[in-house]
Amino acid sequence: MSGTTIGEALVAKLRQRDVTCVFGIPGVHTVELYRGLAASGIRHVTPRHEQGAGFMADGYARVSGKPGIAFVITGPGLTNLLTPMAQARADSVPVLVVSGVNKTASLGKGLGHLHELPNQLGLAITVALLSEQVSDTNALDPVLDRVFHSLTNGRPGPVHIEVPLDVAAAEYQETPAETRDPEPPVDPAMITHAAKQLTEAQNVVILAGGGAKRGEAGLQALSEALDAPVVQTVNARGLMHGHPLTVPASPSLNAVRALIDSADCVLALGTELGPTDFDMYATGQLAKMSNLIRVDRCRDQLARHKAALTIQGNVNVVVPKLMEVLPHEAKQSEGANRASETRDAAWEEIGPDYRHQVEILNAIRSAAPNALMVGDSTQPIYAGNLYYDHDRAGGWFNAATGYGALGFGIPAAIGASIADPTARVICIVGDGGAQFSLPEIMAAVDENLPVTFVIWNNHGYREIASSMQDAGIAVTGCDPSPPNFAATAKSFGIPFTSVPAEPQAVAQALRESVVLDGPSLIEVTAPKFEPQKD
């Protein structure tokens, strides 16, 4: 790479690491990163805001299984990306953010340079797993080694690299790769211990989290061997669709808590047991988890909840090892009946409004089978997070849990579509949340992506308005006027239709949209929330 700049070398080395797409908005502080980009074979997608770049990288990573990459400028480019980085951190999504930074000699001196921050590295590390600077011409290789090791070992999340302006334009000097310790091997004694505990138990329940979403076949085999119902968190939805042992319902529901309480052994696979999944009603307590066995890649995570046994390791490695030592004869413990009774009770528990919205989701699933369904914080997504059985592993995800960032849905759906161009992507957002990132639809137009944007228009923030009213607070600030979505779609140059919030009407609109090339927009008109008067 003689005569190659650091910026060019960085792009080339990303391509060597199987990076095929970056999301970014070029600026004067990143032009050197773009010097070699056009010839690299890496696709560049231009969002309309740096936050969109981060959420696109997130959606791309969730679907592809590879790190999503975002290029942003110094200062405001990075600060605009902090929210997507925090969402990725909460949901264990591998995202690499590459930013510029001012010239090395100026850093930390407060001289008033363009886009200057007091400490950009320090700011990024508040949400990143790792934040590194390419400090000189021979630092690129060690930095890339460290950040990609972080992205691919242990619990994934966002990482950050900054390249000073003077270094980006300097000549690259190759440095030998550093040796990195691999993930520790799974302890065979722990596998044997866990298998013994699971074999002796009479009523096992499995809790499947996002760490299990790429291991559907192993999870199904394990659940059948143990005759154990499988409760899915939001990030695990789509696993074992329609299976008699699946429980696609929130572990915060009383019906699901009762199932977990009745277990004499609980096996938690790749879930942090966080309150947005396990205690969304803020009771202050999780369900009782007798003889809890936890499997997670993160040692720190395993220490956060008391358990009878913890196994550090990738769920997709641990589950096959468990199958090797479990008895060949499947356990008989009425697992299918327990799961069925829980599903029925959970369905009744969510109430008629949410049941109606889940029926709309079911109609969407029927109209567009095996789609990627990406969401934001809006009523049908809340309903689906409580109870919905998607038909594609890893095909249901949204930002209504964990960090809970509005504006996620539209750009994340774009990233998801780029990750799997063969899939239909259905993006479900509310009229309020859509206004956080509505311009990003133009990126879908630019890239001609098969994304159907479904906007649930109830003219405001219904969930917040309901919470205010329930708390005895005068409903204030919850009715921002939505734009004319028909006119908006026309300005974007994409097909538009508006339908009532009824399952068959929405399904028909979906059927018409999925045969189209490129993006389209469907407005679902729902009743506006009207506060009760004294």
PDB file of C-alpha atoms in Angstrom, residues 213-349:
ATOM      1  CA  LYS A 213     -32.313 -15.403  17.361  1.00  0.00           C
ATOM      2  CA  ARG A 214     -29.757 -16.954  14.979  1.00  0.00           C
ATOM      3  CA  GLY A 215     -30.057 -20.419  16.472  1.00  0.00           C
ATOM      4  CA  GLU A 216     -33.639 -21.427  15.726  1.00  0.00           C
ATOM      5  CA  ALA A 217     -32.956 -25.055  14.827  1.00  0.00           C
ATOM      6  CA  GLY A 218     -30.947 -25.718  17.981  1.00  0.00           C
ATOM      7  CA  LEU A 219     -33.485 -23.921  20.177  1.00  0.00           C
ATOM      8  CA  GLN A 220     -36.346 -25.962  18.733  1.00  0.00           C
ATOM      9  CA  ALA A 221     -34.470 -29.234  19.206  1.00  0.00           C
ATOM     10  CA  LEU A 222     -33.639 -28.314  22.801  1.00  0.00           C
ATOM     11  CA  SER A 223     -37.201 -27.272  23.651  1.00  0.00           C
ATOM     12  CA  GLU A 224     -38.561 -30.517  22.193  1.00  0.00           C
ATOM     13  CA  ALA A 225     -36.012 -32.597  24.100  1.00  0.00           C
ATOM     14  CA  LEU A 226     -36.994 -30.873  27.346  1.00  0.00           C
ATOM     15  CA  ASP A 227     -40.690 -30.540  26.421  1.00  0.00           C
ATOM     16  CA  ALA A 228     -40.258 -26.939  27.544  1.00  0.00           C
ATOM     17  CA  PRO A 229     -42.324 -23.894  26.520  1.00  0.00           C
ATOM     18  CA  VAL A 230     -40.201 -21.159  24.924  1.00  0.00           C
ATOM     19  CA  VAL A 231     -40.998 -17.582  26.010  1.00  0.00           C
ATOM     20  CA  GLN A 232     -39.622 -15.031  23.560  1.00  0.00           C
ATOM     21  CA  THR A 233     -38.482 -11.519  24.353  1.00  0.00           C
ATOM     22  CA  VAL A 234     -39.092  -8.855  21.697  1.00  0.00           C
ATOM     23  CA  ASN A 235     -35.678  -9.381  20.093  1.00  0.00           C
ATOM     24  CA  ALA A 236     -36.312 -13.125  19.819  1.00  0.00           C
ATOM     25  CA  ARG A 237     -39.702 -12.930  18.116  1.00  0.00           C
ATOM     26  CA  GLY A 238     -40.067 -14.966  14.971  1.00  0.00           C
ATOM     27  CA  LEU A 239     -38.358 -18.016  16.454  1.00  0.00           C
ATOM     28  CA  MET A 240     -40.329 -21.265  16.214  1.00  0.00           C
ATOM     29  CA  HIS A 241     -43.321 -19.646  14.507  1.00  0.00           C
ATOM     30  CA  GLY A 242     -46.498 -21.628  15.085  1.00  0.00           C
ATOM     31  CA  HIS A 243     -44.709 -24.335  17.083  1.00  0.00           C
ATOM     32  CA  PRO A 244     -46.769 -25.935  19.913  1.00  0.00           C
ATOM     33  CA  LEU A 245     -44.078 -24.989  22.441  1.00  0.00           C
ATOM     34  CA  THR A 246     -43.722 -21.348  21.439  1.00  0.00           C
ATOM     35  CA  VAL A 247     -45.008 -18.538  23.662  1.00  0.00           C
ATOM     36  CA  PRO A 248     -44.699 -15.341  21.586  1.00  0.00           C
ATOM     37  CA  ALA A 249     -45.846 -13.123  24.422  1.00  0.00           C
ATOM     38  CA  SER A 250     -44.228 -10.670  26.790  1.00  0.00           C
ATOM     39  CA  PRO A 251     -42.839 -12.085  30.038  1.00  0.00           C
ATOM     40  CA  SER A 252     -44.298  -8.970  31.690  1.00  0.00           C
ATOM     41  CA  LEU A 253     -47.841 -10.330  31.215  1.00  0.00           C
ATOM     42  CA  ASN A 254     -49.346 -12.042  34.255  1.00  0.00           C
ATOM     43  CA  ALA A 255     -50.165 -15.134  32.213  1.00  0.00           C
ATOM     44  CA  VAL A 256     -46.544 -15.550  31.156  1.00  0.00           C
ATOM     45  CA  ARG A 257     -45.251 -14.733  34.615  1.00  0.00           C
ATOM     46  CA  ALA A 258     -47.473 -17.503  35.965  1.00  0.00           C
ATOM     47  CA  LEU A 259     -45.901 -19.959  33.514  1.00  0.00           C
ATOM     48  CA  ILE A 260     -42.403 -18.915  34.593  1.00  0.00           C
ATOM     49  CA  ASP A 261     -43.394 -19.051  38.276  1.00  0.00           C
ATOM     50  CA  SER A 262     -44.630 -22.626  37.840  1.00  0.00           C
ATOM     51  CA  ALA A 263     -41.312 -23.843  36.433  1.00  0.00           C
ATOM     52  CA  ASP A 264     -38.935 -25.826  38.623  1.00  0.00           C
ATOM     53  CA  CYS A 265     -36.053 -24.829  36.317  1.00  0.00           C
ATOM     54  CA  VAL A 266     -35.722 -21.794  34.057  1.00  0.00           C
ATOM     55  CA  LEU A 267     -33.173 -21.700  31.238  1.00  0.00           C
ATOM     56  CA  ALA A 268     -32.455 -18.123  30.063  1.00  0.00           C
ATOM     57  CA  LEU A 269     -30.673 -17.983  26.703  1.00  0.00           C
ATOM     58  CA  GLY A 270     -29.132 -14.704  25.565  1.00  0.00           C
ATOM     59  CA  THR A 271     -31.368 -12.321  27.472  1.00  0.00           C
ATOM     60  CA  GLU A 272     -30.346  -9.598  29.912  1.00  0.00           C
ATOM     61  CA  LEU A 273     -33.660 -10.037  31.803  1.00  0.00           C
ATOM     62  CA  GLY A 274     -34.242  -6.308  31.370  1.00  0.00           C
ATOM     63  CA  PRO A 275     -37.369  -4.573  32.682  1.00  0.00           C
ATOM     64  CA  THR A 276     -38.633  -3.410  29.271  1.00  0.00           C
ATOM     65  CA  ASP A 277     -39.192  -7.094  28.525  1.00  0.00           C
ATOM     66  CA  PHE A 278     -39.646  -8.631  31.962  1.00  0.00           C
ATOM     67  CA  ASP A 279     -41.165  -5.810  34.043  1.00  0.00           C
ATOM     68  CA  MET A 280     -42.696  -3.247  31.702  1.00  0.00           C
ATOM     69  CA  TYR A 281     -45.467  -2.535  34.192  1.00  0.00           C
ATOM     70  CA  ALA A 282     -42.870  -1.487  36.786  1.00  0.00           C
ATOM     71  CA  THR A 283     -43.849  -3.880  39.563  1.00  0.00           C
ATOM     72  CA  GLY A 284     -40.279  -3.827  40.783  1.00  0.00           C
ATOM     73  CA  GLN A 285     -39.987  -7.606  40.572  1.00  0.00           C
ATOM     74  CA  LEU A 286     -39.249 -10.199  37.941  1.00  0.00           C
ATOM     75  CA  ALA A 287     -41.135 -13.469  37.784  1.00  0.00           C
ATOM     76  CA  LYS A 288     -39.825 -16.129  40.133  1.00  0.00           C
ATOM     77  CA  MET A 289     -37.147 -18.082  38.322  1.00  0.00           C
ATOM     78  CA  SER A 290     -36.473 -21.287  40.197  1.00  0.00           C
ATOM     79  CA  ASN A 291     -33.099 -22.936  39.599  1.00  0.00           C
ATOM     80  CA  LEU A 292     -32.213 -20.316  37.005  1.00  0.00           C
ATOM     81  CA  ILE A 293     -29.584 -21.281  34.424  1.00  0.00           C
ATOM     82  CA  ARG A 294     -28.268 -18.328  32.413  1.00  0.00           C
ATOM     83  CA  VAL A 295     -26.314 -18.493  29.159  1.00  0.00           C
ATOM     84  CA  ASP A 296     -24.766 -15.280  27.835  1.00  0.00           C
ATOM     85  CA  ARG A 297     -21.626 -14.150  26.025  1.00  0.00           C
ATOM     86  CA  CYS A 298     -21.052 -11.325  28.497  1.00  0.00           C
ATOM     87  CA  ARG A 299     -19.456 -12.100  31.853  1.00  0.00           C
ATOM     88  CA  ASP A 300     -20.613  -8.798  33.343  1.00  0.00           C
ATOM     89  CA  GLN A 301     -24.171  -9.494  32.262  1.00  0.00           C
ATOM     90  CA  LEU A 302     -24.140 -12.902  33.954  1.00  0.00           C
ATOM     91  CA  ALA A 303     -23.204 -11.249  37.256  1.00  0.00           C
ATOM     92  CA  ARG A 304     -26.207  -8.887  37.275  1.00  0.00           C
ATOM     93  CA  HIS A 305     -28.858 -11.404  38.340  1.00  0.00           C
ATOM     94  CA  LYS A 306     -28.618 -14.171  40.897  1.00  0.00           C
ATOM     95  CA  ALA A 307     -28.665 -17.582  39.223  1.00  0.00           C
ATOM     96  CA  ALA A 308     -28.159 -21.189  40.222  1.00  0.00           C
ATOM     97  CA  LEU A 309     -25.769 -21.649  37.305  1.00  0.00           C
ATOM     98  CA  THR A 310     -24.194 -19.352  34.709  1.00  0.00           C
ATOM     99  CA  ILE A 311     -22.514 -20.359  31.466  1.00  0.00           C
ATOM    100  CA  GLN A 312     -20.472 -17.801  29.566  1.00  0.00           C
ATOM    101  CA  GLY A 313     -20.668 -18.440  25.873  1.00  0.00           C
ATOM    102  CA  ASN A 314     -22.496 -17.941  22.609  1.00  0.00           C
ATOM    103  CA  VAL A 315     -25.977 -19.454  22.786  1.00  0.00           C
ATOM    104  CA  ASN A 316     -25.440 -21.025  19.357  1.00  0.00           C
ATOM    105  CA  VAL A 317     -22.415 -22.869  20.741  1.00  0.00           C
ATOM    106  CA  VAL A 318     -23.842 -23.805  24.147  1.00  0.00           C
ATOM    107  CA  VAL A 319     -27.174 -25.221  22.950  1.00  0.00           C
ATOM    108  CA  PRO A 320     -25.640 -27.908  20.680  1.00  0.00           C
ATOM    109  CA  LYS A 321     -23.265 -28.872  23.493  1.00  0.00           C
ATOM    110  CA  LEU A 322     -26.250 -29.290  25.824  1.00  0.00           C
ATOM    111  CA  MET A 323     -27.969 -31.482  23.239  1.00  0.00           C
ATOM    112  CA  GLU A 324     -24.916 -33.744  23.100  1.00  0.00           C
ATOM    113  CA  VAL A 325     -25.197 -34.665  26.781  1.00  0.00           C
ATOM    114  CA  LEU A 326     -28.958 -34.628  27.326  1.00  0.00           C
ATOM    115  CA  PRO A 327     -30.770 -37.995  27.324  1.00  0.00           C
ATOM    116  CA  HIS A 328     -31.845 -39.112  23.843  1.00  0.00           C
ATOM    117  CA  GLU A 329     -35.389 -39.800  25.016  1.00  0.00           C
ATOM    118  CA  ALA A 330     -37.462 -36.607  25.079  1.00  0.00           C
ATOM    119  CA  LYS A 331     -38.935 -35.506  28.379  1.00  0.00           C
ATOM    120  CA  GLN A 332     -42.725 -35.656  28.801  1.00  0.00           C
ATOM    121  CA  SER A 333     -43.991 -32.753  30.905  1.00  0.00           C
ATOM    122  CA  GLU A 334     -47.141 -31.404  29.199  1.00  0.00           C
ATOM    123  CA  GLY A 335     -45.067 -28.646  27.624  1.00  0.00           C
ATOM    124  CA  ALA A 336     -47.409 -28.076  24.707  1.00  0.00           C
ATOM    125  CA  ASN A 337     -50.421 -27.835  27.034  1.00  0.00           C
ATOM    126  CA  ARG A 338     -48.611 -25.384  29.295  1.00  0.00           C
ATOM    127  CA  ALA A 339     -47.651 -23.260  26.302  1.00  0.00           C
ATOM    128  CA  SER A 340     -51.176 -23.368  24.849  1.00  0.00           C
ATOM    129  CA  GLU A 341     -52.805 -22.365  28.115  1.00  0.00           C
ATOM    130  CA  THR A 342     -50.344 -19.482  28.457  1.00  0.00           C
ATOM    131  CA  ARG A 343     -50.969 -18.264  24.912  1.00  0.00           C
ATOM    132  CA  ASP A 344     -54.733 -18.312  25.461  1.00  0.00           C
ATOM    133  CA  ALA A 345     -54.493 -16.475  28.791  1.00  0.00           C
ATOM    134  CA  ALA A 346     -52.048 -13.896  27.403  1.00  0.00           C
ATOM    135  CA  TRP A 347     -54.332 -13.234  24.430  1.00  0.00           C
ATOM    136  CA  GLU A 348     -57.226 -12.476  26.756  1.00  0.00           C
ATOM    137  CA  GLU A 349     -55.031 -10.382  29.040  1.00  0.00           C
TER     138      GLU A 349
END
